[in-house]
Amino acid sequence: MKKIVGVGLILFSSIVLGACGNSNSNSDTPKETTTASSTMVSLEFSSSVEKKTNLLSNDSAFGKIADNVPDGESIEVQGKQDYSTNFNANFWAGVNLNFYRVSVVKTTAVKDYSDNQYNGFVAVHYNIDNTQQDVSISPNQATIVTDYGEQVDDGGAFNYDSWDGDFMKGTKKDGWGIYPLSKLPDASSIKSLRLKI
């Protein structure tokens, strides 16, 4: 009985597949074929998906900047450079200020709400460990100077980690200071950075 059912299924499958595969050359209906144009569509789709990943809003370090500017969702990343640093500053007794990562991003034109135009950003990751005394520190309001000569006096609206101010004894905090650049030649053009907090 099992052999008869098996042979019946094979015979039925052959008839169905044969009917699907039968082509009538005299038919007026156009045939569906895979052509080079369908491959092209597939490639174009892949390119557009890749382009969307280059949006600033999708970047892990700089994505929140897009929320602070008009048309932020359309800003594209043209280049990015990450640097590991190991700079420790002990300007105050018992307060350790560490910079352990700097990221630079070159973007398409960015206009803030005051119509200032920028073409990139530098982000400095700060880590503060206050073990002895109360201090007031404002990394988001730091002045930075790039090695190509651009000075930024304040990150302003681009800072999304709001952690400036008073740090009481025993406080440990970390966050990003974001500084807009208007003359950035390329993401890899910054080799040194001067900070004044």
Short mmCIF file of C-alpha atoms in Angstrom, two decimals:
data_model
loop_
_atom_site.label_atom_id
_atom_site.label_comp_id
_atom_site.label_asym_id
_atom_site.label_seq_id
_atom_site.Cartn_x
_atom_site.Cartn_y
_atom_site.Cartn_z
CA MET A 1 0.00 0.00 0.00
CA LYS A 2 2.85 2.40 0.86
CA LYS A 3 4.46 1.71 -2.53
CA ILE A 4 1.24 2.60 -4.36
CA VAL A 5 0.87 5.89 -2.42
CA GLY A 6 4.56 6.72 -3.01
CA VAL A 7 4.30 6.00 -6.75
CA GLY A 8 1.07 8.02 -6.87
CA LEU A 9 2.73 11.04 -5.21
CA ILE A 10 5.69 10.86 -7.58
CA LEU A 11 3.36 10.61 -10.58
CA PHE A 12 1.21 13.53 -9.34
CA SER A 13 4.33 15.67 -8.68
CA SER A 14 5.65 14.92 -12.16
CA ILE A 15 2.38 15.97 -13.78
CA VAL A 16 2.20 19.22 -11.76
CA LEU A 17 5.83 20.11 -12.45
CA GLY A 18 5.43 19.18 -16.10
CA ALA A 19 2.43 21.47 -16.42
CA CYS A 20 4.32 24.33 -14.78
CA GLY A 21 7.34 23.80 -16.99
CA ASN A 22 5.38 23.54 -20.23
CA SER A 23 5.86 26.64 -22.33
CA ASN A 24 3.82 27.46 -25.37
CA SER A 25 5.81 29.58 -27.82
CA ASN A 26 2.60 30.72 -29.53
CA SER A 27 1.23 32.25 -26.33
CA ASP A 28 0.45 35.99 -26.29
CA THR A 29 1.34 36.31 -22.60
CA PRO A 30 4.89 37.49 -21.91
CA LYS A 31 7.15 35.07 -20.11
CA GLU A 32 8.78 35.94 -16.82
CA THR A 33 12.55 35.60 -17.12
CA THR A 34 15.46 36.56 -15.00
CA THR A 35 17.44 39.21 -16.83
CA ALA A 36 20.39 41.43 -16.11
CA SER A 37 18.01 44.23 -15.15
CA SER A 38 16.61 42.22 -12.24
CA THR A 39 20.15 41.69 -11.00
CA MET A 40 20.74 45.42 -11.36
CA VAL A 41 17.70 46.18 -9.22
CA SER A 42 19.05 43.86 -6.56
CA LEU A 43 22.41 45.64 -6.59
CA GLU A 44 20.78 49.06 -6.41
CA PHE A 45 18.78 47.92 -3.39
CA SER A 46 21.98 46.77 -1.68
CA SER A 47 23.63 50.10 -2.40
CA SER A 48 20.76 52.08 -0.93
CA VAL A 49 20.81 49.94 2.20
CA GLU A 50 24.54 50.51 2.49
CA LYS A 51 24.06 54.25 2.02
CA LYS A 52 21.54 54.37 4.85
CA THR A 53 24.09 52.90 7.24
CA ASN A 54 26.33 55.92 6.48
CA LEU A 55 23.85 58.28 8.07
CA LEU A 56 25.07 60.16 11.13
CA SER A 57 21.93 59.14 13.01
CA ASN A 58 23.06 55.47 12.75
CA ASP A 59 26.53 56.10 14.20
CA SER A 60 27.09 54.80 17.73
CA ALA A 61 29.30 57.68 18.88
CA PHE A 62 27.70 60.59 17.01
CA GLY A 63 24.12 59.47 16.33
CA LYS A 64 22.47 61.66 18.95
CA ILE A 65 23.88 64.79 17.28
CA ALA A 66 21.35 64.30 14.49
CA ASP A 67 18.57 64.89 17.03
CA ASN A 68 19.93 68.37 17.83
CA VAL A 69 19.91 69.87 14.33
CA PRO A 70 17.30 70.56 11.67
CA ASP A 71 17.24 67.81 9.01
CA GLY A 72 19.47 65.66 11.21
CA GLU A 73 18.18 62.45 9.69
CA SER A 74 19.75 63.32 6.30
CA ILE A 75 23.32 64.07 7.48
CA GLU A 76 25.77 61.60 5.94
CA VAL A 77 29.10 60.42 7.32
CA GLN A 78 31.90 60.99 4.79
CA GLY A 79 34.67 59.62 6.97
CA LYS A 80 35.40 58.60 10.54
CA GLN A 81 38.57 58.09 12.57
CA ASP A 82 38.79 56.64 16.09
CA TYR A 83 41.82 57.11 18.31
CA SER A 84 42.67 55.34 21.54
CA THR A 85 44.44 57.61 23.98
CA ASN A 86 45.71 57.20 27.48
CA PHE A 87 46.00 60.70 28.86
CA ASN A 88 45.57 61.25 32.59
CA ALA A 89 45.40 64.68 34.18
CA ASN A 90 45.68 65.28 37.91
CA PHE A 91 45.08 69.03 38.06
CA TRP A 92 43.31 68.81 41.40
CA ALA A 93 44.44 66.71 44.34
CA GLY A 94 42.47 63.45 44.33
CA VAL A 95 40.68 64.15 41.03
CA ASN A 96 41.70 61.94 38.12
CA LEU A 97 40.62 63.11 34.69
CA ASN A 98 41.21 60.56 31.94
CA PHE A 99 40.74 60.86 28.18
CA TYR A 100 40.77 57.40 26.68
CA ARG A 101 39.05 57.75 23.34
CA VAL A 102 38.77 60.45 20.68
CA SER A 103 36.59 60.10 17.58
CA VAL A 104 36.49 62.40 14.58
CA VAL A 105 33.74 62.36 11.96
CA LYS A 106 33.55 64.26 8.66
CA THR A 107 29.97 64.87 7.52
CA THR A 108 27.94 66.53 4.84
CA ALA A 109 26.98 70.12 5.74
CA VAL A 110 25.32 70.48 9.15
CA LYS A 111 23.43 73.61 10.13
CA ASP A 112 22.45 74.24 13.74
CA TYR A 113 19.39 76.19 14.83
CA SER A 114 21.43 79.44 14.75
CA ASP A 115 22.35 78.80 11.09
CA ASN A 116 26.01 78.09 11.91
CA GLN A 117 27.40 75.56 9.45
CA TYR A 118 29.72 72.65 10.27
CA ASN A 119 31.28 69.79 8.35
CA GLY A 120 32.44 67.54 11.16
CA PHE A 121 32.72 66.81 14.85
CA VAL A 122 35.30 65.67 17.34
CA ALA A 123 34.19 63.66 20.36
CA VAL A 124 36.34 63.23 23.46
CA HIS A 125 35.43 60.55 25.96
CA TYR A 126 36.12 61.73 29.50
CA ASN A 127 36.31 59.70 32.69
CA ILE A 128 36.39 61.55 36.03
CA ASP A 129 37.16 59.89 39.35
CA ASN A 130 36.93 62.30 42.29
CA THR A 131 38.34 60.73 45.46
CA GLN A 132 39.16 63.67 47.77
CA GLN A 133 37.39 67.00 47.30
CA ASP A 134 34.39 68.73 45.74
CA VAL A 135 35.27 70.34 42.38
CA SER A 136 33.47 72.03 39.51
CA ILE A 137 34.40 70.73 36.04
CA SER A 138 32.78 71.50 32.68
CA PRO A 139 34.21 69.25 29.92
CA ASN A 140 31.32 70.06 27.57
CA GLN A 141 32.35 73.72 27.70
CA ALA A 142 36.03 73.02 27.04
CA THR A 143 37.97 74.98 24.45
CA ILE A 144 39.69 72.78 21.89
CA VAL A 145 42.27 73.63 19.27
CA THR A 146 43.03 71.27 16.39
CA ASP A 147 46.47 70.84 14.87
CA TYR A 148 45.20 72.41 11.62
CA GLY A 149 44.33 75.61 13.54
CA GLU A 150 40.59 75.50 14.23
CA GLN A 151 39.44 76.58 17.69
CA VAL A 152 36.10 75.61 19.21
CA ASP A 153 35.09 77.41 22.39
CA ASP A 154 32.08 75.31 23.39
CA GLY A 155 30.29 72.20 22.17
CA GLY A 156 26.97 73.89 22.82
CA ALA A 157 23.83 72.14 21.65
CA PHE A 158 25.70 69.14 20.28
CA ASN A 159 26.55 67.71 23.69
CA TYR A 160 24.10 65.02 24.71
CA ASP A 161 25.90 63.86 27.86
CA SER A 162 24.97 66.56 30.34
CA TRP A 163 27.44 66.04 33.12
CA ASP A 164 29.16 69.41 33.58
CA GLY A 165 29.13 71.00 36.99
CA ASP A 166 29.91 70.08 40.56
CA PHE A 167 31.50 66.72 41.29
CA MET A 168 31.27 65.80 44.93
CA LYS A 169 33.91 63.73 46.70
CA GLY A 170 33.52 60.04 45.79
CA THR A 171 31.93 60.73 42.39
CA LYS A 172 32.84 58.68 39.31
CA LYS A 173 31.43 59.77 35.96
CA ASP A 174 32.17 59.33 32.31
CA GLY A 175 30.72 60.80 29.14
CA TRP A 176 31.36 62.46 25.82
CA GLY A 177 32.26 66.04 25.00
CA ILE A 178 31.18 66.82 21.43
CA TYR A 179 32.72 69.75 19.58
CA PRO A 180 31.56 70.95 16.13
CA LEU A 181 34.14 71.70 13.45
CA SER A 182 33.56 73.99 10.48
CA LYS A 183 36.90 73.60 8.66
CA LEU A 184 37.63 69.88 8.98
CA PRO A 185 39.56 68.82 5.85
CA ASP A 186 39.19 65.07 6.47
CA ALA A 187 38.36 62.73 9.36
CA SER A 188 41.97 61.55 9.56
CA SER A 189 43.50 65.04 9.41
CA ILE A 190 43.50 65.59 13.20
CA LYS A 191 46.71 64.23 14.70
CA SER A 192 46.72 66.23 17.93
CA LEU A 193 44.17 68.10 19.97
CA ARG A 194 44.62 70.73 22.67
CA LEU A 195 41.96 70.96 25.38
CA LYS A 196 41.38 73.63 27.98
CA ILE A 197 38.79 72.74 30.61
#
